[in-house]
């Protein structure tokens, strides 16, 4: 019995930690309907500024907090002014991508300045412990709780009763109307980003002190857990974010209690999916709240896609097909193989995200399902590799569609968050389902690609094989887009209410898109498994999902050729920047930001 | 990277990219050029810290190798390509190295998915993949070009089990392990050995690498009522667990795997890691000359910083590479054959390292039983804590 008290206390303590990030995310989402993926990076920056203040300058705690808050707020203002404000008239999806680019840049800057080694960030509070249940808590726990709850309350009061708060809420409901009423929307956004960043910075510092440890990898984890907590509480709802965080902490703690440590995050993401399916606006959303706007649809600026004549495409394909006949190095071929594999994933995502408007952030899960299916079919059942890869595609289509189907009723950002969670769930199931997937040990000795009994081992043959697959998939998808079915997909994306009124069954069409897309992604995963010969639960991770989405947006949503061009660009750029060693991801982030800034509809435009 | 000038590197990269195999072959003919090793490892991304530690160890070893006259008079250098521990990038790097005739041998990668995805390419390309942190039991099964000096967990874990059970007298153990291929393999070897020595395993808990909060896990551990905690962890998570164990009121003896052996473990863990026991391969006051030389050299080169386990692995790896090149020359195949011929290479981890030709690994890691006393690693004096 006393153990349950301890689990409860521990759940609340860690929920407390999540709340600090969630509140900042909720504030920004409330105003700009934007999931700020850079919030975790500001948290990271805050932690390192705190380290400089505490360890180098020996500032007392109140001064440390002020320094960190001020510096982080400054970073927030810079992000708002130079990263996001130029994008306010562009497509809604551009700022989302910009925050991802900004987080790359900030994380890399911190890493280059401070080295990736973890550092100790000593707490400046007296080291006393209070007995609570079987364990103890310290003054830092209380301070974190105090900061979380106080800031949530202050923000609540600020939004409800102050004039600037009204302006913030007005801007969040209808930007144009607010501007007509004389609200300086830019100033509102500045205020919100400044406050959210200050909070994010202070929370990074406090959490660093709490664990006596800061490192450059803390940013993505903070964002992930913060997003989960925020959405559970109701996106944009500041007090809801605190309660959502505590609930998340409790669910994780009880999950550990009942099933063991390795199931912990599984419960966090299951909670998210369940909440999204049952109460899509979060547990504490008010009924009056306007329905979430679709992320794409009407928010995809009507752009004129770049028309590439067919003969040019045919020439390009032929050019790539004869490339291995020239004395190019295997390195170039391997890089292009990677691009074709990513391209298959991007084709899949550009269909579900661009054509039918379901922006998925968990697409790597489809790769993983395809890869494991194909690997296990060929190893355990001795299925010929060519058939096993197709089996991987089919399994990915079936299982992926089944897993994603509960989120069909969601719209806009909520689809992205649900798919993010489903992606994590798939990865955690692979980690824990040891009897089938061999858990963390992974699957080794996967046979190489072969076709009709001939092993495809040389880089040229793998290159031709993957090129052929992607060309066939692209032709099929191009045909699909010009068909009646493709027009129905776009109708659902552009106005789902009108589409429904016209008699289209949304769920059926979304399923069809995921079945087709799942197949392409599964085939890509299957080929990758046979190419690598070894896979485990880390091979297909969240970074892959984010990369795929970047490719799709870069190429132009729904644009088949764009997806392939984007893949070549995003696989190629980091390779070209290899000369820059540690700086290459920084450069990559900056290039990404510039692309979003100057070509938000993607290189080839939305179809 | 830091050991070859930028222009050479640019030239080399261009050469590899522009299909200039012939061009760089011409460059290679000048024997004043250093012998070049390829390193594939994380310089950015979540594992970047380990890549940075590799570099420190490599650079120190290179200084010593050059001071001793290089490889039969020629200098040795390495080209570090950042893989972010991502299999997609490590396979591209593998093709790059394989098709670059200046590269005579490859070292790395760090994680198993990245390393083992690249193995088929190195095997078919006939370039040695020398994975010095690859403990995955299947790594060297990738082919006869895969060699590893990573301490086999089948060797290390029984030593730790013996320390915990036989020497410290612990009878009922809770095992916390990283839920990675390394942590899982280690756990299995540890549990097997500890049971053989007569201990009971009360509970085992696997956690993911990004985990930071262990309080609920530790309540589970407490309820299993063990008399000792075993940490199969790296230093950062190991320090977190030790701190939180004390916070939730666990006072049992903690015994940790050698991977926590780092000054960072003391810095991050603070008072909570006092009296933590750990088995390591070397220790600060180790009388062995190779260890004294390594520690003194490292402190001199890096402003008094203490080296840790990963520094030692990469230092040893570079020395091993030099020893292999001295008898294997610069031909990729004779280099592979030389791995089977090198004998008793001076090593911080093994004392004297000789490959077992069957498993292509080195057996017989050194063992030291340490304990943290007054914020320092010290040889355990046999006194109970």
PDB file of N, CA and C in Angstrom, chain A residues 3 6-7 10 111 116 118-120 129 134 136 211-213 215 221 253 256-257 260-262 264-265 327 329-332 334 338 434 440-441 444 457 532-533 536 539 544 578 582 584-585, chain B residues 16-17 19 43-44 55 81-82 84 88-89 92 95-96 113 116-117 120 124 136 138 179 181 184 205-206 208 211-213 215-217 219-220 222-223 236 240 243-244 247-248 264 267-268:
ATOM      1  N   UNK A   3       3.682   1.491  -1.092  1.00  0.00           N
ATOM      2  CA  UNK A   3       4.347   1.630  -2.380  1.00  0.00           C
ATOM      3  C   UNK A   3       3.511   2.473  -3.318  1.00  0.00           C
ATOM      4  N   UNK A   6       4.063   5.949  -2.772  1.00  0.00           N
ATOM      5  CA  UNK A   6       5.331   6.375  -3.346  1.00  0.00           C
ATOM      6  C   UNK A   6       5.235   6.538  -4.860  1.00  0.00           C
ATOM      7  N   UNK A   7       4.542   5.589  -5.521  1.00  0.00           N
ATOM      8  CA  UNK A   7       4.394   5.718  -6.970  1.00  0.00           C
ATOM      9  C   UNK A   7       3.645   7.003  -7.315  1.00  0.00           C
ATOM     10  N   UNK A  10       5.956   9.967  -6.787  1.00  0.00           N
ATOM     11  CA  UNK A  10       6.964  10.036  -7.850  1.00  0.00           C
ATOM     12  C   UNK A  10       6.358  10.487  -9.170  1.00  0.00           C
ATOM     13  N   UNK A 111      25.928  22.765 -28.753  1.00  0.00           N
ATOM     14  CA  UNK A 111      26.875  21.666 -28.749  1.00  0.00           C
ATOM     15  C   UNK A 111      28.268  22.142 -29.153  1.00  0.00           C
ATOM     16  N   UNK A 116      29.699  18.222 -26.540  1.00  0.00           N
ATOM     17  CA  UNK A 116      28.545  17.373 -26.239  1.00  0.00           C
ATOM     18  C   UNK A 116      28.638  16.651 -24.896  1.00  0.00           C
ATOM     19  N   UNK A 118      28.204  15.670 -21.167  1.00  0.00           N
ATOM     20  CA  UNK A 118      27.280  16.150 -20.139  1.00  0.00           C
ATOM     21  C   UNK A 118      28.029  16.920 -19.052  1.00  0.00           C
ATOM     22  N   UNK A 119      27.336  17.865 -18.436  1.00  0.00           N
ATOM     23  CA  UNK A 119      27.934  18.655 -17.365  1.00  0.00           C
ATOM     24  C   UNK A 119      27.063  18.588 -16.130  1.00  0.00           C
ATOM     25  N   UNK A 120      27.704  18.786 -14.983  1.00  0.00           N
ATOM     26  CA  UNK A 120      26.943  18.854 -13.746  1.00  0.00           C
ATOM     27  C   UNK A 120      26.477  20.287 -13.550  1.00  0.00           C
ATOM     28  N   UNK A 129      16.388  17.364   2.978  1.00  0.00           N
ATOM     29  CA  UNK A 129      15.417  16.457   2.390  1.00  0.00           C
ATOM     30  C   UNK A 129      14.258  16.293   3.357  1.00  0.00           C
ATOM     31  N   UNK A 134       7.806   6.736   1.419  1.00  0.00           N
ATOM     32  CA  UNK A 134       9.035   5.988   1.648  1.00  0.00           C
ATOM     33  C   UNK A 134      10.265   6.766   1.218  1.00  0.00           C
ATOM     34  N   UNK A 136      12.146  10.739  -0.216  1.00  0.00           N
ATOM     35  CA  UNK A 136      12.308  12.109   0.255  1.00  0.00           C
ATOM     36  C   UNK A 136      12.120  13.056  -0.921  1.00  0.00           C
ATOM     37  N   UNK A 211      18.415  17.190 -11.835  1.00  0.00           N
ATOM     38  CA  UNK A 211      19.147  15.950 -12.109  1.00  0.00           C
ATOM     39  C   UNK A 211      20.644  16.135 -11.957  1.00  0.00           C
ATOM     40  N   UNK A 212      21.081  17.350 -11.645  1.00  0.00           N
ATOM     41  CA  UNK A 212      22.502  17.691 -11.589  1.00  0.00           C
ATOM     42  C   UNK A 212      23.198  17.297 -12.888  1.00  0.00           C
ATOM     43  N   UNK A 213      22.509  17.439 -14.015  1.00  0.00           N
ATOM     44  CA  UNK A 213      23.073  16.965 -15.272  1.00  0.00           C
ATOM     45  C   UNK A 213      22.416  17.701 -16.430  1.00  0.00           C
ATOM     46  N   UNK A 215      22.832  17.978 -20.800  1.00  0.00           N
ATOM     47  CA  UNK A 215      23.562  17.595 -21.996  1.00  0.00           C
ATOM     48  C   UNK A 215      22.752  17.991 -23.212  1.00  0.00           C
ATOM     49  N   UNK A 221      13.846  15.171 -26.139  1.00  0.00           N
ATOM     50  CA  UNK A 221      13.024  14.470 -25.150  1.00  0.00           C
ATOM     51  C   UNK A 221      12.080  15.424 -24.445  1.00  0.00           C
ATOM     52  N   UNK A 253       4.259   6.541 -13.989  1.00  0.00           N
ATOM     53  CA  UNK A 253       4.699   5.932 -12.741  1.00  0.00           C
ATOM     54  C   UNK A 253       3.908   4.654 -12.440  1.00  0.00           C
ATOM     55  N   UNK A 256       5.067   1.893 -14.750  1.00  0.00           N
ATOM     56  CA  UNK A 256       6.288   1.257 -14.259  1.00  0.00           C
ATOM     57  C   UNK A 256       5.943   0.305 -13.126  1.00  0.00           C
ATOM     58  N   UNK A 257       5.048   0.754 -12.236  1.00  0.00           N
ATOM     59  CA  UNK A 257       4.699  -0.056 -11.062  1.00  0.00           C
ATOM     60  C   UNK A 257       4.128  -1.401 -11.494  1.00  0.00           C
ATOM     61  N   UNK A 260       6.665  -2.660 -15.289  1.00  0.00           N
ATOM     62  CA  UNK A 260       8.119  -2.597 -15.334  1.00  0.00           C
ATOM     63  C   UNK A 260       8.601  -1.402 -16.131  1.00  0.00           C
ATOM     64  N   UNK A 261       9.875  -1.096 -15.931  1.00  0.00           N
ATOM     65  CA  UNK A 261      10.441   0.141 -16.453  1.00  0.00           C
ATOM     66  C   UNK A 261      10.393   0.239 -17.960  1.00  0.00           C
ATOM     67  N   UNK A 262      10.582  -0.888 -18.643  1.00  0.00           N
ATOM     68  CA  UNK A 262      10.724  -0.776 -20.094  1.00  0.00           C
ATOM     69  C   UNK A 262       9.398  -0.431 -20.763  1.00  0.00           C
ATOM     70  N   UNK A 264       7.488   2.090 -19.698  1.00  0.00           N
ATOM     71  CA  UNK A 264       7.126   3.413 -19.249  1.00  0.00           C
ATOM     72  C   UNK A 264       6.591   4.329 -20.354  1.00  0.00           C
ATOM     73  N   UNK A 265       7.367   4.537 -21.408  1.00  0.00           N
ATOM     74  CA  UNK A 265       6.942   5.469 -22.445  1.00  0.00           C
ATOM     75  C   UNK A 265       5.771   4.938 -23.245  1.00  0.00           C
ATOM     76  N   UNK A 327      32.062   5.986 -64.651  1.00  0.00           N
ATOM     77  CA  UNK A 327      32.939   5.714 -63.490  1.00  0.00           C
ATOM     78  C   UNK A 327      32.615   6.606 -62.287  1.00  0.00           C
ATOM     79  N   UNK A 329      31.820   6.882 -58.207  1.00  0.00           N
ATOM     80  CA  UNK A 329      32.254   6.077 -57.068  1.00  0.00           C
ATOM     81  C   UNK A 329      31.034   5.411 -56.426  1.00  0.00           C
ATOM     82  N   UNK A 330      31.291   4.322 -55.720  1.00  0.00           N
ATOM     83  CA  UNK A 330      30.224   3.618 -55.021  1.00  0.00           C
ATOM     84  C   UNK A 330      29.596   4.510 -53.957  1.00  0.00           C
ATOM     85  N   UNK A 331      30.387   5.433 -53.467  1.00  0.00           N
ATOM     86  CA  UNK A 331      29.861   6.351 -52.443  1.00  0.00           C
ATOM     87  C   UNK A 331      28.701   7.168 -53.010  1.00  0.00           C
ATOM     88  N   UNK A 332      28.871   7.660 -54.237  1.00  0.00           N
ATOM     89  CA  UNK A 332      27.790   8.422 -54.859  1.00  0.00           C
ATOM     90  C   UNK A 332      26.568   7.527 -55.057  1.00  0.00           C
ATOM     91  N   UNK A 334      25.794   4.831 -53.346  1.00  0.00           N
ATOM     92  CA  UNK A 334      25.178   4.514 -52.053  1.00  0.00           C
ATOM     93  C   UNK A 334      24.350   5.697 -51.554  1.00  0.00           C
ATOM     94  N   UNK A 338      20.374   5.649 -50.754  1.00  0.00           N
ATOM     95  CA  UNK A 338      19.716   6.220 -49.567  1.00  0.00           C
ATOM     96  C   UNK A 338      18.629   7.195 -49.976  1.00  0.00           C
ATOM     97  N   UNK A 434       9.908  -9.296 -27.247  1.00  0.00           N
ATOM     98  CA  UNK A 434      11.179  -9.958 -27.531  1.00  0.00           C
ATOM     99  C   UNK A 434      11.036 -11.281 -28.239  1.00  0.00           C
ATOM    100  N   UNK A 440      16.025  -5.520 -27.809  1.00  0.00           N
ATOM    101  CA  UNK A 440      17.142  -4.612 -28.081  1.00  0.00           C
ATOM    102  C   UNK A 440      18.297  -5.286 -28.813  1.00  0.00           C
ATOM    103  N   UNK A 441      18.355  -6.607 -28.783  1.00  0.00           N
ATOM    104  CA  UNK A 441      19.457  -7.306 -29.454  1.00  0.00           C
ATOM    105  C   UNK A 441      19.340  -7.115 -30.964  1.00  0.00           C
ATOM    106  N   UNK A 444      20.070  -9.818 -36.665  1.00  0.00           N
ATOM    107  CA  UNK A 444      21.289  -9.741 -37.462  1.00  0.00           C
ATOM    108  C   UNK A 444      21.301 -10.866 -38.478  1.00  0.00           C
ATOM    109  N   UNK A 457      24.149  -7.721 -54.823  1.00  0.00           N
ATOM    110  CA  UNK A 457      25.143  -7.346 -53.814  1.00  0.00           C
ATOM    111  C   UNK A 457      25.891  -6.099 -54.232  1.00  0.00           C
ATOM    112  N   UNK A 532      21.071  -3.447 -44.909  1.00  0.00           N
ATOM    113  CA  UNK A 532      21.890  -3.261 -43.705  1.00  0.00           C
ATOM    114  C   UNK A 532      22.322  -4.581 -43.064  1.00  0.00           C
ATOM    115  N   UNK A 533      21.527  -5.621 -43.278  1.00  0.00           N
ATOM    116  CA  UNK A 533      21.749  -6.942 -42.673  1.00  0.00           C
ATOM    117  C   UNK A 533      21.507  -6.959 -41.160  1.00  0.00           C
ATOM    118  N   UNK A 536      17.637  -2.935 -35.453  1.00  0.00           N
ATOM    119  CA  UNK A 536      17.005  -3.064 -34.149  1.00  0.00           C
ATOM    120  C   UNK A 536      16.025  -1.905 -33.972  1.00  0.00           C
ATOM    121  N   UNK A 539      16.855   1.586 -35.394  1.00  0.00           N
ATOM    122  CA  UNK A 539      17.216   1.840 -36.786  1.00  0.00           C
ATOM    123  C   UNK A 539      16.266   2.847 -37.439  1.00  0.00           C
ATOM    124  N   UNK A 544      13.917  10.035 -38.407  1.00  0.00           N
ATOM    125  CA  UNK A 544      13.546   9.646 -39.771  1.00  0.00           C
ATOM    126  C   UNK A 544      12.186  10.215 -40.153  1.00  0.00           C
ATOM    127  N   UNK A 578      29.930  17.359 -45.572  1.00  0.00           N
ATOM    128  CA  UNK A 578      30.807  16.529 -44.738  1.00  0.00           C
ATOM    129  C   UNK A 578      32.117  17.229 -44.414  1.00  0.00           C
ATOM    130  N   UNK A 582      31.828  18.858 -37.765  1.00  0.00           N
ATOM    131  CA  UNK A 582      30.870  19.143 -36.698  1.00  0.00           C
ATOM    132  C   UNK A 582      29.864  20.229 -37.076  1.00  0.00           C
ATOM    133  N   UNK A 584      28.260  20.541 -39.882  1.00  0.00           N
ATOM    134  CA  UNK A 584      27.418  20.285 -41.037  1.00  0.00           C
ATOM    135  C   UNK A 584      25.931  20.320 -40.713  1.00  0.00           C
ATOM    136  N   UNK A 585      25.536  19.864 -39.521  1.00  0.00           N
ATOM    137  CA  UNK A 585      24.109  19.871 -39.213  1.00  0.00           C
ATOM    138  C   UNK A 585      23.645  21.314 -38.984  1.00  0.00           C
TER     139      UNK A 585
ATOM    140  N   UNK B  16      36.894  11.474 -53.838  1.00  0.00           N
ATOM    141  CA  UNK B  16      35.996  10.358 -53.624  1.00  0.00           C
ATOM    142  C   UNK B  16      34.662  10.616 -54.300  1.00  0.00           C
ATOM    143  N   UNK B  17      34.235  11.876 -54.251  1.00  0.00           N
ATOM    144  CA  UNK B  17      32.914  12.174 -54.779  1.00  0.00           C
ATOM    145  C   UNK B  17      32.910  12.224 -56.292  1.00  0.00           C
ATOM    146  N   UNK B  19      34.456  10.606 -58.387  1.00  0.00           N
ATOM    147  CA  UNK B  19      34.878   9.393 -59.058  1.00  0.00           C
ATOM    148  C   UNK B  19      36.331   9.458 -59.453  1.00  0.00           C
ATOM    149  N   UNK B  43      29.788  12.557 -34.440  1.00  0.00           N
ATOM    150  CA  UNK B  43      30.318  13.861 -34.004  1.00  0.00           C
ATOM    151  C   UNK B  43      29.176  14.826 -33.701  1.00  0.00           C
ATOM    152  N   UNK B  44      28.012  14.526 -34.275  1.00  0.00           N
ATOM    153  CA  UNK B  44      26.809  15.289 -33.947  1.00  0.00           C
ATOM    154  C   UNK B  44      25.747  14.264 -33.603  1.00  0.00           C
ATOM    155  N   UNK B  55      38.113  11.048 -30.258  1.00  0.00           N
ATOM    156  CA  UNK B  55      39.138  11.910 -30.843  1.00  0.00           C
ATOM    157  C   UNK B  55      40.268  12.161 -29.859  1.00  0.00           C
ATOM    158  N   UNK B  81      34.675  10.694 -40.209  1.00  0.00           N
ATOM    159  CA  UNK B  81      33.422  11.053 -40.866  1.00  0.00           C
ATOM    160  C   UNK B  81      32.278  10.891 -39.865  1.00  0.00           C
ATOM    161  N   UNK B  82      31.468  11.933 -39.765  1.00  0.00           N
ATOM    162  CA  UNK B  82      30.366  11.934 -38.806  1.00  0.00           C
ATOM    163  C   UNK B  82      29.210  11.087 -39.324  1.00  0.00           C
ATOM    164  N   UNK B  84      26.590  10.288 -37.103  1.00  0.00           N
ATOM    165  CA  UNK B  84      25.494  10.499 -36.153  1.00  0.00           C
ATOM    166  C   UNK B  84      24.970   9.168 -35.602  1.00  0.00           C
ATOM    167  N   UNK B  88      21.963   4.826 -41.988  1.00  0.00           N
ATOM    168  CA  UNK B  88      21.888   5.368 -43.346  1.00  0.00           C
ATOM    169  C   UNK B  88      23.179   6.102 -43.703  1.00  0.00           C
ATOM    170  N   UNK B  89      23.734   6.803 -42.708  1.00  0.00           N
ATOM    171  CA  UNK B  89      24.959   7.541 -42.999  1.00  0.00           C
ATOM    172  C   UNK B  89      26.176   6.643 -42.916  1.00  0.00           C
ATOM    173  N   UNK B  92      26.799   4.923 -46.218  1.00  0.00           N
ATOM    174  CA  UNK B  92      27.378   5.808 -47.229  1.00  0.00           C
ATOM    175  C   UNK B  92      28.856   6.038 -46.938  1.00  0.00           C
ATOM    176  N   UNK B  95      30.876   3.058 -48.063  1.00  0.00           N
ATOM    177  CA  UNK B  95      31.181   3.054 -49.498  1.00  0.00           C
ATOM    178  C   UNK B  95      32.256   4.078 -49.818  1.00  0.00           C
ATOM    179  N   UNK B  96      32.200   5.193 -49.128  1.00  0.00           N
ATOM    180  CA  UNK B  96      33.179   6.246 -49.352  1.00  0.00           C
ATOM    181  C   UNK B  96      34.593   5.756 -49.006  1.00  0.00           C
ATOM    182  N   UNK B 113      23.499  -0.646 -34.546  1.00  0.00           N
ATOM    183  CA  UNK B 113      22.803  -0.514 -35.824  1.00  0.00           C
ATOM    184  C   UNK B 113      23.677   0.156 -36.885  1.00  0.00           C
ATOM    185  N   UNK B 116      26.860  -2.412 -37.700  1.00  0.00           N
ATOM    186  CA  UNK B 116      26.583  -3.689 -38.345  1.00  0.00           C
ATOM    187  C   UNK B 116      25.878  -3.500 -39.682  1.00  0.00           C
ATOM    188  N   UNK B 117      25.231  -2.351 -39.884  1.00  0.00           N
ATOM    189  CA  UNK B 117      24.661  -2.082 -41.204  1.00  0.00           C
ATOM    190  C   UNK B 117      25.777  -1.872 -42.220  1.00  0.00           C
ATOM    191  N   UNK B 120      28.470  -5.428 -44.059  1.00  0.00           N
ATOM    192  CA  UNK B 120      28.503  -6.113 -45.360  1.00  0.00           C
ATOM    193  C   UNK B 120      29.310  -5.348 -46.400  1.00  0.00           C
ATOM    194  N   UNK B 124      32.534  -6.983 -48.198  1.00  0.00           N
ATOM    195  CA  UNK B 124      32.607  -7.187 -49.645  1.00  0.00           C
ATOM    196  C   UNK B 124      33.691  -6.315 -50.262  1.00  0.00           C
ATOM    197  N   UNK B 136      28.395  -6.081 -29.381  1.00  0.00           N
ATOM    198  CA  UNK B 136      27.315  -6.970 -29.845  1.00  0.00           C
ATOM    199  C   UNK B 136      27.915  -8.324 -30.238  1.00  0.00           C
ATOM    200  N   UNK B 138      27.223 -10.516 -32.230  1.00  0.00           N
ATOM    201  CA  UNK B 138      27.241 -10.878 -33.644  1.00  0.00           C
ATOM    202  C   UNK B 138      28.129  -9.970 -34.489  1.00  0.00           C
ATOM    203  N   UNK B 179      18.473  -0.637 -21.759  1.00  0.00           N
ATOM    204  CA  UNK B 179      17.799  -1.594 -22.633  1.00  0.00           C
ATOM    205  C   UNK B 179      18.279  -1.420 -24.072  1.00  0.00           C
ATOM    206  N   UNK B 181      21.326  -3.254 -26.997  1.00  0.00           N
ATOM    207  CA  UNK B 181      21.922  -4.571 -27.234  1.00  0.00           C
ATOM    208  C   UNK B 181      23.052  -4.842 -26.249  1.00  0.00           C
ATOM    209  N   UNK B 184      21.517  -5.406 -22.644  1.00  0.00           N
ATOM    210  CA  UNK B 184      20.792  -6.667 -22.573  1.00  0.00           C
ATOM    211  C   UNK B 184      21.746  -7.855 -22.542  1.00  0.00           C
ATOM    212  N   UNK B 205      15.524  -4.633 -14.291  1.00  0.00           N
ATOM    213  CA  UNK B 205      14.752  -3.560 -14.907  1.00  0.00           C
ATOM    214  C   UNK B 205      15.562  -2.953 -16.052  1.00  0.00           C
ATOM    215  N   UNK B 206      14.992  -2.955 -17.259  1.00  0.00           N
ATOM    216  CA  UNK B 206      15.672  -2.329 -18.401  1.00  0.00           C
ATOM    217  C   UNK B 206      15.093  -0.954 -18.658  1.00  0.00           C
ATOM    218  N   UNK B 208      15.348   2.807 -21.121  1.00  0.00           N
ATOM    219  CA  UNK B 208      15.858   3.318 -22.391  1.00  0.00           C
ATOM    220  C   UNK B 208      16.878   4.425 -22.145  1.00  0.00           C
ATOM    221  N   UNK B 211      16.109   7.934 -20.720  1.00  0.00           N
ATOM    222  CA  UNK B 211      15.405   8.035 -19.439  1.00  0.00           C
ATOM    223  C   UNK B 211      16.194   8.871 -18.438  1.00  0.00           C
ATOM    224  N   UNK B 212      15.469   9.700 -17.673  1.00  0.00           N
ATOM    225  CA  UNK B 212      16.147  10.502 -16.651  1.00  0.00           C
ATOM    226  C   UNK B 212      15.521  10.322 -15.287  1.00  0.00           C
ATOM    227  N   UNK B 213      14.301   9.863 -15.269  1.00  0.00           N
ATOM    228  CA  UNK B 213      13.599   9.739 -13.997  1.00  0.00           C
ATOM    229  C   UNK B 213      13.523   8.270 -13.635  1.00  0.00           C
ATOM    230  N   UNK B 215      12.784   7.247 -10.281  1.00  0.00           N
ATOM    231  CA  UNK B 215      12.242   7.091  -8.921  1.00  0.00           C
ATOM    232  C   UNK B 215      11.257   5.936  -8.830  1.00  0.00           C
ATOM    233  N   UNK B 216      10.374   5.825  -9.825  1.00  0.00           N
ATOM    234  CA  UNK B 216       9.391   4.743  -9.755  1.00  0.00           C
ATOM    235  C   UNK B 216      10.050   3.383  -9.946  1.00  0.00           C
ATOM    236  N   UNK B 217      11.027   3.330 -10.836  1.00  0.00           N
ATOM    237  CA  UNK B 217      11.789   2.094 -11.006  1.00  0.00           C
ATOM    238  C   UNK B 217      12.420   1.686  -9.677  1.00  0.00           C
ATOM    239  N   UNK B 219      11.413   2.355  -6.704  1.00  0.00           N
ATOM    240  CA  UNK B 219      10.423   1.831  -5.747  1.00  0.00           C
ATOM    241  C   UNK B 219      10.203   0.342  -6.012  1.00  0.00           C
ATOM    242  N   UNK B 220      10.146  -0.014  -7.296  1.00  0.00           N
ATOM    243  CA  UNK B 220      10.045  -1.443  -7.639  1.00  0.00           C
ATOM    244  C   UNK B 220      11.225  -2.217  -7.073  1.00  0.00           C
ATOM    245  N   UNK B 222      13.072  -1.350  -4.520  1.00  0.00           N
ATOM    246  CA  UNK B 222      12.964  -1.395  -3.057  1.00  0.00           C
ATOM    247  C   UNK B 222      12.024  -2.519  -2.625  1.00  0.00           C
ATOM    248  N   UNK B 223      10.877  -2.625  -3.336  1.00  0.00           N
ATOM    249  CA  UNK B 223       9.890  -3.629  -2.945  1.00  0.00           C
ATOM    250  C   UNK B 223      10.391  -5.055  -3.153  1.00  0.00           C
ATOM    251  N   UNK B 236      26.491   8.683 -17.375  1.00  0.00           N
ATOM    252  CA  UNK B 236      25.495   9.714 -17.096  1.00  0.00           C
ATOM    253  C   UNK B 236      24.238   9.117 -16.475  1.00  0.00           C
ATOM    254  N   UNK B 240      22.705   9.322 -12.478  1.00  0.00           N
ATOM    255  CA  UNK B 240      21.314   9.674 -12.185  1.00  0.00           C
ATOM    256  C   UNK B 240      20.663   8.631 -11.278  1.00  0.00           C
ATOM    257  N   UNK B 243      21.969   8.860  -7.663  1.00  0.00           N
ATOM    258  CA  UNK B 243      21.400  10.009  -6.945  1.00  0.00           C
ATOM    259  C   UNK B 243      19.971   9.729  -6.515  1.00  0.00           C
ATOM    260  N   UNK B 244      19.185   9.223  -7.464  1.00  0.00           N
ATOM    261  CA  UNK B 244      17.770   9.033  -7.138  1.00  0.00           C
ATOM    262  C   UNK B 244      17.568   7.865  -6.173  1.00  0.00           C
ATOM    263  N   UNK B 247      17.803   9.336  -2.970  1.00  0.00           N
ATOM    264  CA  UNK B 247      16.641  10.186  -2.673  1.00  0.00           C
ATOM    265  C   UNK B 247      15.415   9.380  -2.265  1.00  0.00           C
ATOM    266  N   UNK B 248      15.225   8.207  -2.872  1.00  0.00           N
ATOM    267  CA  UNK B 248      14.056   7.429  -2.469  1.00  0.00           C
ATOM    268  C   UNK B 248      14.379   6.545  -1.271  1.00  0.00           C
ATOM    269  N   UNK B 264      33.401  12.061 -15.094  1.00  0.00           N
ATOM    270  CA  UNK B 264      32.060  12.631 -15.178  1.00  0.00           C
ATOM    271  C   UNK B 264      31.103  11.940 -14.210  1.00  0.00           C
ATOM    272  N   UNK B 267      31.498  13.678 -11.061  1.00  0.00           N
ATOM    273  CA  UNK B 267      31.000  15.052 -11.140  1.00  0.00           C
ATOM    274  C   UNK B 267      29.469  15.070 -11.131  1.00  0.00           C
ATOM    275  N   UNK B 268      28.880  14.183 -11.943  1.00  0.00           N
ATOM    276  CA  UNK B 268      27.422  14.187 -12.079  1.00  0.00           C
ATOM    277  C   UNK B 268      26.743  13.558 -10.868  1.00  0.00           C
TER     278      UNK B 268
END
